[in-house]
Amino acid sequence: MTAALNVRDYACGRVRRRLDSYLAGELSVDLSHEILEHLDRCPECRAEVKARENLRAAVRRIAAAMPEPRDGFEAEVRARIARTPPRGTVSVLLLAASVLVAAGVASWLVVGRDGRQSPETTASAPSLQAATADFAVVNHEICALRHTWPETAPPEEVLASGLDPKLERVLREAIPRLPGYVPVTAHECAPAGETVFHIVFRRVGTAGPGGLVSVLSTRPGSKAASGPALAGLVSGGRRGLAVVGTSAPDGRLLLLVSGGNEDETMALGRAVLPALATAFAGS
Amino acid sequence: MSLVRFRPAVPADRLREDFDREAWPHFREICRSARGLARSRGEAEDLAQEVFLQAWKSFARFERGTNCRAWLYRILWNVHHQKLRKKVPVPLGAEGEARLAETLAAEPPTPTEIKDGEVAAALDAVSPEHRQILLLSDVEEFTYKEIAGILRVPIGTVMSRLSRARAALREKVRGTSAAAGILAGGRAAQGETP
């Protein structure tokens, strides 16, 4: 009798371990048949199936009774999305503006201000080329300053979602490099006609665009990076914004734009740009 | 050396049309699911809004023709999980998991008469991770394979997590039912377990 009970208990245990998958329709045909056969001759397991079905049904009823979103909530989210630029896109207007800017950047890089052939023939400039500063500032103004970004950092995984793994690694390298700043977005965009990897940081405690800092990386071999490699950190400025740039070993141009003064911006650039150059080279 | 994958730019207007068609039909469902995970309406709204903002920002990378609903749930999982990590470092704990696993083999019967209010209380009492995977499977009726894709874990992990989640829910239900004095009698299949 004891032996018979043990055999039945073993069978019941084996079936009960699979009951939830059976109810979810996730078992193979053979296993489902095995369970059905057992249920035919085991009233206790039939009762357990019934109880678990009741429980699942109750969970579904509770979920179905969850309140619908309040009136107006969808419209609020739609409005927020309408103001948010998607990554990897470019509007027709921006495209047109970008073509003009890109043409300007290219001409700055090929021909100097006074029309002389400059970048290839002159020694490294003491300050950032005006065209390069322009390129950085256009990216900052069109992308960072014209859109609404959160006041606090999104979760790191959310921030990095959708990024290429290499860019994700670079992002993770950049995040801790600017004490007092939090990253609010990291994406690829092309407001100046060339795709750049754009990380926007916000100075902690600020809400407006004045606290935003852009960290930009071009692709290797981009037009903006086609001038002579920058030796170390080089600073410049345009339209009230300060820019610091450097060249990465793999040919990228790395730029940082801020609304702070030249010294503050240089300190930020020193904190983050060399580390990013190393991260890109090591990826 | 690995190459950086730069995707071609997509016109924003076309992307918005695609987003309207693929993602927005799931908005109310995501809101309800967020409400099932969050502790308050405000928290649920923040969660749902964050899901759609992240989905929109990343939509250029959504692979057309794949399951947009499952993709939105993956974002919901990521955002919710990140929020949880800030609030509750370890929901159950290795010791708790081990204790629960031990009880699985000798689980008492599930109460046969269960009131929805008791189940709601039990759902509220299980860990947020358990609640989420239960909702994915039992309410949203995703397959184990789809849940593995949403949570980015192997299918075996989905099965073991679901097993623990369901056992935890039954344990809570037994607790609330016993408190209400309606625990069904009867011999447990594995013997008279405590």
Short mmCIF file of C-alpha atoms in Angstrom, two decimals:
data_model
loop_
_atom_site.label_atom_id
_atom_site.label_comp_id
_atom_site.label_asym_id
_atom_site.label_seq_id
_atom_site.Cartn_x
_atom_site.Cartn_y
_atom_site.Cartn_z
CA MET A 1 0.00 0.00 0.00
CA THR A 2 2.79 2.39 0.93
CA ALA A 3 4.65 1.45 -2.24
CA ALA A 4 1.52 2.11 -4.28
CA LEU A 5 1.07 5.51 -2.64
CA ASN A 6 4.68 6.39 -3.32
CA VAL A 7 4.29 5.54 -7.00
CA ARG A 8 1.16 7.71 -7.19
CA ASP A 9 2.83 10.53 -5.28
CA TYR A 10 5.76 10.39 -7.68
CA ALA A 11 3.38 10.57 -10.64
CA CYS A 12 1.44 13.43 -9.04
CA GLY A 13 4.63 15.35 -8.33
CA ARG A 14 5.82 14.87 -11.89
CA VAL A 15 2.48 16.08 -13.27
CA ARG A 16 2.17 19.06 -10.91
CA ARG A 17 5.58 20.35 -11.83
CA ARG A 18 4.27 20.59 -15.40
CA LEU A 19 0.73 21.76 -14.74
CA ASP A 20 1.41 25.45 -15.31
CA SER A 21 3.14 24.81 -18.61
CA TYR A 22 0.28 22.49 -19.51
CA LEU A 23 -2.25 25.23 -18.77
CA ALA A 24 -0.17 27.71 -20.76
CA GLY A 25 -0.18 25.34 -23.73
CA GLU A 26 3.60 25.09 -23.71
CA LEU A 27 3.97 21.31 -23.41
CA SER A 28 4.66 18.89 -26.22
CA VAL A 29 1.80 16.69 -27.42
CA ASP A 30 3.32 13.63 -25.73
CA LEU A 31 3.66 15.33 -22.35
CA SER A 32 0.16 16.81 -22.62
CA HIS A 33 -1.23 13.32 -23.27
CA GLU A 34 0.68 11.99 -20.28
CA ILE A 35 -0.89 14.66 -18.08
CA LEU A 36 -4.39 14.09 -19.46
CA GLU A 37 -4.10 10.38 -18.78
CA HIS A 38 -2.99 11.08 -15.22
CA LEU A 39 -5.83 13.56 -14.67
CA ASP A 40 -8.31 10.97 -15.84
CA ARG A 41 -7.47 8.74 -12.90
CA CYS A 42 -6.36 11.28 -10.22
CA PRO A 43 -9.14 13.41 -8.66
CA GLU A 44 -6.66 15.35 -6.49
CA CYS A 45 -4.66 16.53 -9.47
CA ARG A 46 -7.91 17.34 -11.32
CA ALA A 47 -8.87 19.53 -8.37
CA GLU A 48 -5.44 21.18 -8.49
CA VAL A 49 -5.83 21.89 -12.22
CA LYS A 50 -9.21 23.44 -11.57
CA ALA A 51 -7.82 25.55 -8.73
CA ARG A 52 -4.92 26.79 -10.85
CA GLU A 53 -7.27 27.58 -13.75
CA ASN A 54 -9.41 29.58 -11.33
CA LEU A 55 -6.33 31.43 -10.13
CA ARG A 56 -5.22 32.28 -13.69
CA ALA A 57 -8.73 33.43 -14.54
CA ALA A 58 -8.79 35.63 -11.46
CA VAL A 59 -5.44 37.18 -12.43
CA ARG A 60 -6.83 37.91 -15.89
CA ARG A 61 -10.00 39.46 -14.46
CA ILE A 62 -7.96 41.67 -12.16
CA ALA A 63 -5.73 42.81 -15.03
CA ALA A 64 -8.77 43.46 -17.24
CA ALA A 65 -10.26 45.59 -14.50
CA MET A 66 -7.20 47.87 -14.49
CA PRO A 67 -8.44 51.41 -15.14
CA GLU A 68 -8.10 52.78 -18.63
CA PRO A 69 -5.67 55.69 -18.97
CA ARG A 70 -7.29 58.96 -17.97
CA ASP A 71 -8.76 61.25 -20.61
CA GLY A 72 -6.13 63.44 -22.16
CA PHE A 73 -3.17 61.29 -21.16
CA GLU A 74 -2.64 59.88 -24.65
CA ALA A 75 -2.80 63.40 -26.10
CA GLU A 76 -0.15 64.52 -23.60
CA VAL A 77 2.20 61.71 -24.58
CA ARG A 78 1.55 62.34 -28.28
CA ALA A 79 2.40 66.02 -27.80
CA ARG A 80 5.58 65.12 -25.95
CA ILE A 81 6.58 62.74 -28.74
CA ALA A 82 5.82 65.37 -31.36
CA ARG A 83 8.48 67.55 -29.73
CA THR A 84 11.01 64.72 -29.50
CA PRO A 85 13.38 63.95 -32.36
CA PRO A 86 13.75 60.28 -33.20
CA ARG A 87 17.24 58.94 -33.57
CA GLY A 88 18.55 58.19 -37.04
CA THR A 89 16.21 60.53 -38.89
CA VAL A 90 16.50 63.88 -40.52
CA SER A 91 13.62 66.19 -41.45
CA VAL A 92 13.37 67.72 -44.92
CA LEU A 93 14.00 71.17 -43.47
CA LEU A 94 16.99 70.02 -41.50
CA LEU A 95 18.25 68.12 -44.52
CA ALA A 96 18.20 71.29 -46.59
CA ALA A 97 19.88 73.26 -43.81
CA SER A 98 22.37 70.47 -43.32
CA VAL A 99 23.37 70.46 -46.97
CA LEU A 100 24.10 74.18 -46.77
CA VAL A 101 26.01 73.83 -43.52
CA ALA A 102 27.93 70.84 -44.80
CA ALA A 103 28.88 72.77 -47.91
CA GLY A 104 30.06 75.60 -45.70
CA VAL A 105 32.02 73.25 -43.48
CA ALA A 106 33.62 71.58 -46.46
CA SER A 107 34.61 74.90 -47.94
CA TRP A 108 36.08 76.02 -44.62
CA LEU A 109 38.11 72.87 -44.44
CA VAL A 110 39.39 73.08 -48.03
CA VAL A 111 39.82 76.83 -48.35
CA GLY A 112 40.73 79.14 -45.49
CA ARG A 113 38.97 82.35 -44.53
CA ASP A 114 40.97 84.44 -46.95
CA GLY A 115 40.68 81.96 -49.77
CA ARG A 116 44.14 80.46 -49.42
CA GLN A 117 44.57 76.71 -49.38
CA SER A 118 45.11 76.39 -45.65
CA PRO A 119 44.55 73.17 -43.69
CA GLU A 120 46.97 70.99 -45.60
CA THR A 121 49.66 73.61 -45.89
CA THR A 122 49.66 75.29 -42.51
CA ALA A 123 50.91 73.98 -39.24
CA SER A 124 48.38 72.95 -36.63
CA ALA A 125 46.33 75.97 -35.69
CA PRO A 126 46.61 77.39 -32.19
CA SER A 127 42.83 77.49 -31.96
CA LEU A 128 40.02 75.45 -33.38
CA GLN A 129 39.26 76.12 -37.03
CA ALA A 130 36.22 78.38 -37.28
CA ALA A 131 34.52 75.83 -39.56
CA THR A 132 35.06 73.06 -37.06
CA ALA A 133 33.70 75.23 -34.25
CA ASP A 134 30.76 76.08 -36.52
CA PHE A 135 30.12 72.40 -37.15
CA ALA A 136 30.07 71.70 -33.42
CA VAL A 137 27.87 74.68 -32.59
CA VAL A 138 25.33 73.87 -35.33
CA ASN A 139 24.98 70.35 -33.90
CA HIS A 140 24.54 71.74 -30.40
CA GLU A 141 22.07 74.46 -31.41
CA ILE A 142 19.86 72.39 -33.72
CA CYS A 143 19.77 69.19 -31.72
CA ALA A 144 20.55 69.90 -28.07
CA LEU A 145 19.11 73.38 -27.65
CA ARG A 146 15.95 73.10 -29.74
CA HIS A 147 14.51 70.03 -28.09
CA THR A 148 13.22 69.31 -24.64
CA TRP A 149 15.34 66.94 -22.61
CA PRO A 150 14.63 65.53 -19.17
CA GLU A 151 15.99 67.27 -16.10
CA THR A 152 17.38 64.07 -14.67
CA ALA A 153 19.29 61.20 -16.24
CA PRO A 154 17.22 58.35 -17.64
CA PRO A 155 18.31 54.88 -16.48
CA GLU A 156 21.59 54.00 -18.15
CA GLU A 157 20.10 51.04 -19.97
CA VAL A 158 17.29 53.19 -21.30
CA LEU A 159 19.78 55.85 -22.33
CA ALA A 160 21.79 53.27 -24.24
CA SER A 161 18.83 51.40 -25.73
CA GLY A 162 19.07 51.12 -29.47
CA LEU A 163 22.71 52.16 -29.62
CA ASP A 164 25.30 50.20 -31.48
CA PRO A 165 27.33 48.18 -28.91
CA LYS A 166 30.46 50.17 -29.65
CA LEU A 167 28.72 53.48 -29.09
CA GLU A 168 27.14 52.03 -25.96
CA ARG A 169 30.61 51.23 -24.59
CA VAL A 170 31.78 54.75 -25.41
CA LEU A 171 28.70 56.18 -23.70
CA ARG A 172 29.41 54.20 -20.55
CA GLU A 173 32.97 55.51 -20.62
CA ALA A 174 31.73 59.09 -20.96
CA ILE A 175 29.01 59.11 -18.31
CA PRO A 176 31.22 59.18 -15.18
CA ARG A 177 33.72 61.65 -16.66
CA LEU A 178 31.75 64.82 -16.03
CA PRO A 179 31.08 65.24 -12.32
CA GLY A 180 28.16 67.57 -11.74
CA TYR A 181 26.59 66.67 -15.08
CA VAL A 182 24.13 63.93 -15.98
CA PRO A 183 23.52 62.48 -19.46
CA VAL A 184 20.00 63.16 -20.75
CA THR A 185 20.20 61.64 -24.23
CA ALA A 186 22.64 59.67 -26.38
CA HIS A 187 21.82 59.17 -30.04
CA GLU A 188 23.03 59.53 -33.59
CA CYS A 189 21.85 62.58 -35.50
CA ALA A 190 22.89 64.67 -38.46
CA PRO A 191 21.79 68.28 -38.01
CA ALA A 192 24.95 69.59 -39.69
CA GLY A 193 24.81 67.18 -42.62
CA GLU A 194 27.01 64.47 -41.16
CA THR A 195 26.03 61.72 -38.79
CA VAL A 196 27.51 62.26 -35.36
CA PHE A 197 27.22 60.38 -32.11
CA HIS A 198 25.71 62.97 -29.80
CA ILE A 199 25.63 62.78 -26.02
CA VAL A 200 23.86 65.66 -24.30
CA PHE A 201 24.71 66.27 -20.66
CA ARG A 202 22.85 68.56 -18.29
CA ARG A 203 24.44 70.40 -15.40
CA VAL A 204 22.78 69.08 -12.26
CA GLY A 205 20.19 71.48 -10.90
CA THR A 206 19.50 73.24 -14.20
CA ALA A 207 16.33 72.93 -16.25
CA GLY A 208 16.85 75.18 -19.29
CA PRO A 209 19.07 74.92 -22.34
CA GLY A 210 21.84 76.96 -20.67
CA GLY A 211 22.88 73.94 -18.63
CA LEU A 212 23.28 71.63 -21.62
CA VAL A 213 26.63 70.39 -22.89
CA SER A 214 27.08 68.47 -26.14
CA VAL A 215 29.72 65.80 -26.62
CA LEU A 216 30.00 64.97 -30.32
CA SER A 217 31.88 62.35 -32.24
CA THR A 218 32.10 62.24 -36.02
CA ARG A 219 32.75 59.10 -37.98
CA PRO A 220 36.33 58.33 -38.99
CA GLY A 221 37.09 60.02 -42.28
CA SER A 222 34.17 62.43 -42.09
CA LYS A 223 34.38 65.74 -43.92
CA ALA A 224 34.40 67.63 -40.67
CA ALA A 225 37.41 65.61 -39.57
CA SER A 226 39.21 65.85 -42.90
CA GLY A 227 41.53 68.69 -41.90
CA PRO A 228 44.83 68.11 -40.14
CA ALA A 229 44.59 66.10 -36.96
CA LEU A 230 44.23 68.28 -33.89
CA ALA A 231 47.25 68.09 -31.64
CA GLY A 232 45.89 67.68 -28.14
CA LEU A 233 42.92 69.71 -27.01
CA VAL A 234 42.15 72.80 -29.06
CA SER A 235 39.56 75.38 -28.12
CA GLY A 236 37.44 77.84 -30.04
CA GLY A 237 34.06 79.46 -29.95
CA ARG A 238 31.12 80.64 -32.03
CA ARG A 239 27.97 82.62 -31.27
CA GLY A 240 28.55 82.74 -27.54
CA LEU A 241 29.29 79.05 -27.19
CA ALA A 242 32.66 77.55 -26.31
CA VAL A 243 34.02 74.53 -28.15
CA VAL A 244 36.87 72.16 -27.38
CA GLY A 245 38.02 69.54 -29.86
CA THR A 246 40.54 66.81 -30.34
CA SER A 247 41.29 64.10 -32.88
CA ALA A 248 40.92 60.45 -32.02
CA PRO A 249 43.55 57.96 -33.22
CA ASP A 250 41.02 56.33 -35.55
CA GLY A 251 40.38 59.61 -37.38
CA ARG A 252 37.27 60.79 -35.60
CA LEU A 253 36.83 64.35 -34.50
CA LEU A 254 35.65 64.65 -30.90
CA LEU A 255 34.05 67.91 -29.84
CA LEU A 256 32.50 69.38 -26.72
CA VAL A 257 30.23 72.44 -26.79
CA SER A 258 29.02 74.38 -23.77
CA GLY A 259 27.57 77.71 -22.82
CA GLY A 260 30.28 78.21 -20.18
CA ASN A 261 33.47 80.19 -20.59
CA GLU A 262 36.58 78.91 -22.35
CA ASP A 263 38.32 77.69 -19.19
CA GLU A 264 35.28 75.79 -17.92
CA THR A 265 34.73 74.24 -21.32
CA MET A 266 38.37 73.26 -21.61
CA ALA A 267 38.15 71.57 -18.19
CA LEU A 268 35.12 69.58 -19.35
CA GLY A 269 36.84 68.66 -22.59
CA ARG A 270 39.95 67.56 -20.72
CA ALA A 271 37.79 65.34 -18.51
CA VAL A 272 35.95 63.51 -21.24
CA LEU A 273 37.43 63.83 -24.75
CA PRO A 274 40.77 61.99 -24.29
CA ALA A 275 38.93 59.14 -22.58
CA LEU A 276 36.52 58.90 -25.50
CA ALA A 277 39.41 58.91 -27.99
CA THR A 278 40.93 55.99 -26.10
CA ALA A 279 37.58 54.21 -25.90
CA PHE A 280 37.00 54.46 -29.64
CA ALA A 281 40.53 53.31 -30.39
CA GLY A 282 40.23 50.38 -28.02
CA SER A 283 36.79 49.17 -29.17
CA MET B 1 38.35 45.82 -35.58
CA SER B 2 34.59 46.04 -35.28
CA LEU B 3 32.73 48.34 -37.57
CA VAL B 4 30.22 50.87 -36.33
CA ARG B 5 26.83 50.20 -37.90
CA PHE B 6 25.42 53.46 -39.20
CA ARG B 7 21.92 53.07 -40.54
CA PRO B 8 20.65 55.27 -43.32
CA ALA B 9 18.54 58.20 -42.18
CA VAL B 10 14.78 57.77 -42.53
CA PRO B 11 12.57 60.77 -43.25
CA ALA B 12 10.90 61.81 -39.99
CA ASP B 13 7.45 62.04 -41.62
CA ARG B 14 7.56 58.45 -42.79
CA LEU B 15 8.79 57.33 -39.40
CA ARG B 16 5.85 59.06 -37.70
CA GLU B 17 3.40 57.33 -40.04
CA ASP B 18 4.97 53.96 -39.25
CA PHE B 19 4.95 54.70 -35.52
CA ASP B 20 1.26 55.67 -35.69
CA ARG B 21 0.46 52.41 -37.44
CA GLU B 22 2.72 50.02 -35.47
CA ALA B 23 3.04 51.36 -31.94
CA TRP B 24 0.08 53.59 -31.05
CA PRO B 25 -2.54 50.81 -31.27
CA HIS B 26 -0.82 49.26 -28.22
CA PHE B 27 -0.85 52.44 -26.13
CA ARG B 28 -3.85 51.61 -23.95
CA GLU B 29 -2.64 48.07 -23.35
CA ILE B 30 0.80 49.32 -22.32
CA CYS B 31 -0.90 51.82 -19.99
CA ARG B 32 -2.93 49.07 -18.34
CA SER B 33 0.12 46.83 -18.00
CA ALA B 34 2.08 49.71 -16.52
CA ARG B 35 -0.76 50.22 -14.05
CA GLY B 36 -0.45 46.56 -13.07
CA LEU B 37 3.23 47.05 -12.31
CA ALA B 38 3.21 50.45 -10.67
CA ARG B 39 2.07 51.37 -7.20
CA SER B 40 0.17 54.47 -8.19
CA ARG B 41 -1.53 56.00 -11.18
CA GLY B 42 1.13 58.69 -11.43
CA GLU B 43 3.90 56.13 -11.41
CA ALA B 44 2.08 54.12 -14.09
CA GLU B 45 1.70 57.19 -16.28
CA ASP B 46 5.40 57.99 -15.93
CA LEU B 47 6.22 54.42 -16.87
CA ALA B 48 3.92 54.31 -19.92
CA GLN B 49 5.11 57.71 -21.13
CA GLU B 50 8.75 56.69 -20.78
CA VAL B 51 8.05 53.51 -22.76
CA PHE B 52 6.54 55.41 -25.65
CA LEU B 53 9.22 58.10 -25.61
CA GLN B 54 11.97 55.50 -25.70
CA ALA B 55 10.12 53.56 -28.39
CA TRP B 56 9.78 56.67 -30.51
CA LYS B 57 13.41 57.70 -30.10
CA SER B 58 14.56 54.23 -31.07
CA PHE B 59 11.89 53.53 -33.66
CA ALA B 60 14.27 53.97 -36.58
CA ARG B 61 15.96 50.82 -35.29
CA PHE B 62 12.76 48.80 -34.90
CA GLU B 63 12.89 46.02 -37.44
CA ARG B 64 9.77 46.29 -39.62
CA GLY B 65 7.72 43.14 -39.83
CA THR B 66 8.68 41.94 -36.35
CA ASN B 67 6.37 41.99 -33.34
CA CYS B 68 5.98 45.62 -32.28
CA ARG B 69 3.83 44.68 -29.28
CA ALA B 70 6.58 42.41 -27.92
CA TRP B 71 9.14 45.14 -28.65
CA LEU B 72 7.12 47.65 -26.61
CA TYR B 73 6.89 45.16 -23.76
CA ARG B 74 10.67 44.71 -23.91
CA ILE B 75 11.06 48.47 -23.43
CA LEU B 76 8.45 48.37 -20.64
CA TRP B 77 10.48 45.63 -18.97
CA ASN B 78 13.73 47.59 -19.34
CA VAL B 79 12.32 50.83 -18.02
CA HIS B 80 10.48 49.14 -15.16
CA HIS B 81 13.51 47.02 -14.27
CA GLN B 82 15.71 50.10 -14.14
CA LYS B 83 13.27 51.82 -11.82
CA LEU B 84 13.13 48.73 -9.63
CA ARG B 85 16.90 48.52 -9.38
CA LYS B 86 16.90 51.98 -7.89
CA LYS B 87 14.24 51.15 -5.33
CA VAL B 88 14.58 47.48 -4.47
CA PRO B 89 18.07 46.03 -4.94
CA VAL B 90 17.13 42.36 -4.55
CA PRO B 91 13.43 41.57 -4.50
CA LEU B 92 13.51 38.08 -3.08
CA GLY B 93 17.09 37.30 -2.28
CA ALA B 94 19.08 34.16 -2.94
CA GLU B 95 18.03 32.72 0.40
CA GLY B 96 14.39 33.36 -0.33
CA GLU B 97 14.67 31.85 -3.79
CA ALA B 98 16.34 28.74 -2.39
CA ARG B 99 13.69 28.40 0.32
CA LEU B 100 10.95 28.76 -2.26
CA ALA B 101 12.58 26.22 -4.58
CA GLU B 102 12.66 23.72 -1.71
CA THR B 103 8.98 24.16 -1.07
CA LEU B 104 8.07 23.69 -4.74
CA ALA B 105 8.52 19.94 -4.59
CA ALA B 106 6.13 19.61 -1.68
CA GLU B 107 3.58 22.31 -2.35
CA PRO B 108 0.21 22.20 -0.62
CA PRO B 109 -2.89 22.30 -2.82
CA THR B 110 -4.08 25.58 -4.25
CA PRO B 111 -7.29 26.85 -2.61
CA THR B 112 -10.27 26.02 -4.76
CA GLU B 113 -12.45 28.91 -3.69
CA ILE B 114 -10.59 32.13 -4.31
CA LYS B 115 -12.00 35.61 -4.30
CA ASP B 116 -10.64 38.18 -6.75
CA GLY B 117 -9.86 40.55 -3.89
CA GLU B 118 -7.61 37.92 -2.30
CA VAL B 119 -5.84 37.28 -5.59
CA ALA B 120 -5.37 41.02 -6.06
CA ALA B 121 -3.84 41.24 -2.58
CA ALA B 122 -1.59 38.27 -3.36
CA LEU B 123 -0.49 39.82 -6.65
CA ASP B 124 0.32 42.99 -4.80
CA ALA B 125 2.37 41.04 -2.27
CA VAL B 126 4.63 39.12 -4.69
CA SER B 127 7.83 40.77 -5.86
CA PRO B 128 7.58 43.16 -8.84
CA GLU B 129 9.65 40.76 -10.98
CA HIS B 130 7.28 37.93 -10.23
CA ARG B 131 4.27 40.11 -10.91
CA GLN B 132 5.64 41.20 -14.25
CA ILE B 133 6.42 37.75 -15.58
CA LEU B 134 3.02 36.49 -14.42
CA LEU B 135 1.31 39.29 -16.29
CA LEU B 136 3.37 38.62 -19.42
CA SER B 137 2.39 34.97 -19.43
CA ASP B 138 -1.07 34.72 -17.92
CA VAL B 139 -2.60 38.03 -18.94
CA GLU B 140 -0.79 39.15 -22.08
CA GLU B 141 -0.47 35.50 -23.13
CA PHE B 142 3.00 35.80 -24.59
CA THR B 143 4.60 32.43 -25.30
CA TYR B 144 7.68 31.39 -23.33
CA LYS B 145 9.75 32.09 -26.42
CA GLU B 146 8.33 35.61 -26.74
CA ILE B 147 8.91 36.27 -23.04
CA ALA B 148 12.50 35.12 -23.46
CA GLY B 149 12.84 37.72 -26.22
CA ILE B 150 11.24 40.44 -24.11
CA LEU B 151 13.36 39.73 -21.03
CA ARG B 152 16.44 38.78 -23.09
CA VAL B 153 17.02 35.62 -21.10
CA PRO B 154 17.15 31.96 -22.17
CA ILE B 155 13.84 30.14 -22.38
CA GLY B 156 14.89 27.87 -19.51
CA THR B 157 15.27 30.92 -17.30
CA VAL B 158 11.76 32.05 -18.28
CA MET B 159 10.39 28.66 -17.25
CA SER B 160 12.16 28.62 -13.90
CA ARG B 161 11.23 32.24 -13.15
CA LEU B 162 7.60 31.61 -14.05
CA SER B 163 7.57 28.49 -11.93
CA ARG B 164 8.89 30.46 -8.94
CA ALA B 165 6.51 33.35 -9.62
CA ARG B 166 3.47 31.08 -9.78
CA ALA B 167 4.52 29.22 -6.67
CA ALA B 168 5.02 32.54 -4.89
CA LEU B 169 1.57 33.71 -5.97
CA ARG B 170 -0.05 30.46 -4.81
CA GLU B 171 1.79 30.76 -1.50
CA LYS B 172 0.44 34.30 -1.03
CA VAL B 173 -3.05 33.21 -2.05
CA ARG B 174 -2.92 30.39 0.48
CA GLY B 175 -1.87 32.93 3.07
CA THR B 176 -4.72 35.33 2.32
CA SER B 177 -7.25 32.50 1.98
CA ALA B 178 -6.11 30.97 5.26
CA ALA B 179 -6.46 34.38 6.89
CA ALA B 180 -10.01 34.45 5.55
CA GLY B 181 -10.63 30.97 6.90
CA ILE B 182 -11.46 29.33 3.57
CA LEU B 183 -8.42 27.21 2.86
CA ALA B 184 -9.69 24.00 1.29
CA GLY B 185 -8.91 20.85 3.20
CA GLY B 186 -7.47 17.76 1.64
CA ARG B 187 -4.30 15.83 1.35
CA ALA B 188 -1.47 17.36 -0.62
CA ALA B 189 -0.34 15.19 -3.47
CA GLN B 190 3.15 15.10 -2.05
CA GLY B 191 1.97 14.14 1.42
CA GLU B 192 0.97 16.08 4.48
CA THR B 193 3.42 18.91 4.09
CA PRO B 194 3.63 21.63 6.70
#
